Amino acid sequence: MKKLAIPFLLGLAAAAALPAHAAAPTTAPLKFDRKAYSIEHKKFVLPNGLTLLVHTDHSVPVVGVNMWYHVGSRNEKRGKTGFAHLFEHFFFNGSENYPHGFREAMDDLGANNRNGTTNTDRTNFFEDVPVSALERTLFLESDRMGFLGNYISKEMLERERGVVQNEKRQGENQPYGRVWQEISAKMYPYSHPYSWSPIGSMEDLQAASLEDIKEWYRTYYGPNNAVISLAGDITPERALELVNKYFGAIPPGPALPRTEKWIPQLDRNIRDEMEDQVPQVRIYRAWHASTWKDADTARLNLLAGVLAGSKSARLTKRLVYDKGLATSVSAGVNDAELGSTFNLIVTVKPGADPMEVEREMERVLAELLDKGPTDAELKRVKTSDLADFSRSLERLGGFGGRSDVLAESMTYGGKPDAYLDRLEVFATSSPQDVKLAANRWLRANHYTMTVRPAPKLAATKSTIDRKVLPSLGDAPEVKFPVLQRAQLKNGLKVVLLERHSAPIFNVALALDAGAASDSAAKAGAASLALDLLDKGTKTRDAFALSDALENLGARLSTGTGQDMSYVRLQGTSANLAPSLALMAEAALSPSFPQDQFALSKSRRIAQIGQEKAQPNSLAMRLVPSVLYGAEHAYGKPASGYEGSVQGLNREDLAAWHATWFKPGSATIVVAGDTTMDKLLPALEASFGKWQQGAAPGKQMAVVPPTQGKRLILVDKPNAPQSTIVATHVSQAYGQPEDLAMEPVMANFGGIATSRLNRNLRLDKHWSYGTQARLTEVRGQRPFIVIAPVQTDKTIEAMREVQKELRGVAGERPLVGTEYESIMRNVTARLPGRFSTLDALESAGLSTVNLGLADDYWNKYASNVRALTPQQLGTASSKFIKPDEVVWMVIGDLRKIEAGVRSLGWGEVSVVDADGKPIR
């Protein structure tokens, strides 16, 4: 944690000893003696842009050399991180004119206090050298500034890349070593240059090329982007002579744009947890704060000293000494050019509750924000920190030494004595100044990371033979509630499936209508009418109805299948009766308000456009008319056509509702926590006034077997995939083989390892996923295969689909291990199939729609388990007819049409998205 470095103010008396939070008398503004802290210096700027700072001190025959380059990880880009730090390593490998290594050279001339570092904003190199070695040192520094690029080799890149990667591993291997990279990534936006660590990512380091590195060097390491600071036994004149001699001829680099400030704001508090190999829980909390230049940064450092850093500091005293909750506390500002962070770090005492630690942290901070620090607290912090920095100024070079202070001020502050401005703010800030700064920054959202010791885990000794696969036990019995039936006085049928595991219920009002009730001219009317049922009644508008439902914890929804239309209610058992009353109001007395009708109509037309744009949904729009004809009850999409929807008015919907909403053609299916004794009175109260009657019968013409040997093409220019559809009309529901077709269809195209999916996705990788199904309708069911494949494999994939169709229809019977596998799959799924009320409701609705026996689902599991391979084969050949298949392909016809025609599978036609022939 970096704290603001500031010198001790000479002549300032030590603060009188006061209780930590005692009120201090108001004092006159503190004066600051800038002269007492001035580091005398001379500044020169060479013609090539290099800034030279010289501080003379003849006390010892040593010169602190400090080279600052204004480049850090903030200059990198996503995908090319870690360059600044990697280049710091290159600087120690020698240069064109001294190819022997910089470390070795410094050892040879007896340098002390030497290193190089990189952070977000700068890269610096420093060494304290005897006067006798200064000229050689400047030669070496200048040679790596101006003559390093051509010396960098592929071998050097590989070597230093490995060193840096190991440095990264070593850092992350330390306790709490991965914390700061997580904090940076979460506190800063993805595009912010502080969102990644200066050491970079392993992937980016590995991907760095030699040309990348050389371009980085040419851009950022020119003299115009550098400051050289010399402090010690050297005169300004001699320093300028030597620096001109060795640096003056180095050409400047390009002019560089430089962002001045970029301080994000968190839109919420963020919490993270991490497990690590650490001995204690540690809590990190961070806020965004002001920039290096901003006066608030100095004031926040004062606040940090009030909170932590000494035994009497508020947070340290509270957590470590008073409450015994922590073993250490620190606070500080990580000051940076674009914006800083204010950080609190607490190491929790073993056995203490981290949440209690956080609560105490927040209490202490809240009190400080509300009341501000005392004069006595600020005097203590100022005295201590100024003294610490004064001691650091004893050094000529290195971190915190005089050459370093001047170079930092020049680089970040734009002038060598910028540090004096920061010192003055620090030394003269009043309690009110600090309070205001703290409230400006620490009332904002913050980030908290809690690092916990990873549990000590170990595997037990195993005695099992892993070459032997454990056997499977018998599939558990499937329990399905008894299907109870009743009927209201008006003819409304009631089905109840009780389950009392939770105090909730599902209700579905199923009407014998559905999309099949639409005429071709008014296609979409049924589904649009259902959409509007919850948009207003004769006594409530859409918003009042929504509020009334929410007040009861209930939800209302609607839907339309081919055969039936649905109004669904979900609610809590305690509010059964009033929830049913609202459901009945919506279902039986809708107002079809004109504004909601207009909105729903425009949204429906947009929905149809979306369906036509998406290949799978477009296929499902076109298949019905291909199989049944546009006038058939099943021959149109449930959503309708643009033209039919555009022609609808609210009176059409009201008329549809009056025709098809009849109790004699409806069933209420209830699943959940109620009984028939409770349910029937509530239903009579809510639906009992529904006037008797039945809806008209739907004209469900029988269509002949599908005429195969047809291929329909739909152009989708530039599509990266072709969507292959294979379809024909199959058997109506009610066949003896219906149950056997369920495992057949699952194995053919209903699960991830189905025949179709294994062929086209798992084996050949031509598709992301395929499907095949027999749609569950009351009449003749459509058999449909949908296989999206990459465009260049369209013809090959069609051949594979045809092969699989012939296989499932009889050429490749479902027997042996394949039969055993799919039967294990379908039977193992049975216990969980009816685990939810939605599943029970769905089973009840299927019973109603398909006319299943009341005990169908109670016997379902045992009947499925009894299916034989012969039964599956009989069902397959009866339901799937490869020679009756109509093929449809949606894709880029420029690329696939010729190939499709070359198959010779029958008559080819090209249609538009509405199914109208083009050619």
Coordinates of N, CA and C in Angstrom, one line a residue, residues 515-516 518-520 562 624-625 627-636 699-703 779-780:
A515 N -55.3 -22.7 -32.4 CA -55.1 -22.1 -33.7 C -56.0 -22.8 -34.8
A516 N -56.4 -24.0 -34.5 CA -57.3 -24.8 -35.4 C -58.6 -24.1 -35.5
D518 N -59.1 -20.9 -36.1 CA -58.9 -19.8 -37.0 C -59.3 -20.2 -38.4
S519 N -59.9 -19.3 -39.1 CA -60.0 -19.5 -40.6 C -58.7 -18.9 -41.2
A520 N -58.5 -19.3 -42.5 CA -57.3 -18.9 -43.2 C -57.3 -17.3 -43.3
Q562 N -52.3 -25.8 -31.1 CA -53.0 -26.1 -32.3 C -54.5 -26.4 -31.9
P624 N -46.8 -26.2 -42.0 CA -48.2 -26.5 -42.0 C -48.9 -26.5 -43.3
S625 N -48.7 -25.5 -44.1 CA -49.5 -25.4 -45.4 C -48.9 -26.4 -46.4
L627 N -48.0 -29.4 -45.6 CA -48.5 -30.8 -45.2 C -50.0 -30.8 -45.3
Y628 N -50.7 -29.8 -44.9 CA -52.1 -29.8 -44.8 C -52.9 -29.0 -45.8
G629 N -52.3 -28.0 -46.3 CA -53.0 -27.0 -47.2 C -53.4 -25.9 -46.3
A630 N -53.5 -24.7 -46.9 CA -53.7 -23.4 -46.2 C -55.1 -23.4 -45.5
E631 N -56.1 -24.1 -46.1 CA -57.4 -24.1 -45.6 C -57.7 -25.1 -44.4
H632 N -56.8 -26.0 -44.2 CA -56.9 -27.0 -43.2 C -56.8 -26.4 -41.8
A633 N -57.4 -27.0 -40.8 CA -57.4 -26.4 -39.4 C -55.9 -26.3 -38.9
Y634 N -55.1 -27.3 -39.4 CA -53.7 -27.3 -39.0 C -52.8 -26.6 -40.0
G635 N -53.3 -26.0 -41.0 CA -52.6 -25.5 -42.2 C -52.0 -24.1 -42.1
K636 N -52.0 -23.5 -40.9 CA -51.5 -22.1 -40.8 C -50.7 -21.9 -39.5
Q699 N -63.6 -28.2 -38.0 CA -63.5 -29.0 -39.2 C -62.1 -29.5 -39.4
M700 N -62.0 -30.8 -39.1 CA -60.6 -31.4 -39.1 C -60.6 -32.5 -40.2
A701 N -60.4 -32.0 -41.4 CA -60.4 -32.9 -42.6 C -59.2 -33.8 -42.5
V702 N -59.4 -35.1 -43.0 CA -58.3 -36.0 -43.0 C -57.5 -35.8 -44.3
V703 N -56.2 -35.7 -44.2 CA -55.4 -35.4 -45.4 C -54.8 -36.8 -45.8
G779 N -55.1 -34.5 -34.0 CA -55.3 -35.1 -35.3 C -54.0 -35.7 -35.9
Q780 N -54.0 -35.7 -37.2 CA -52.8 -36.3 -37.9 C -51.6 -35.4 -37.5

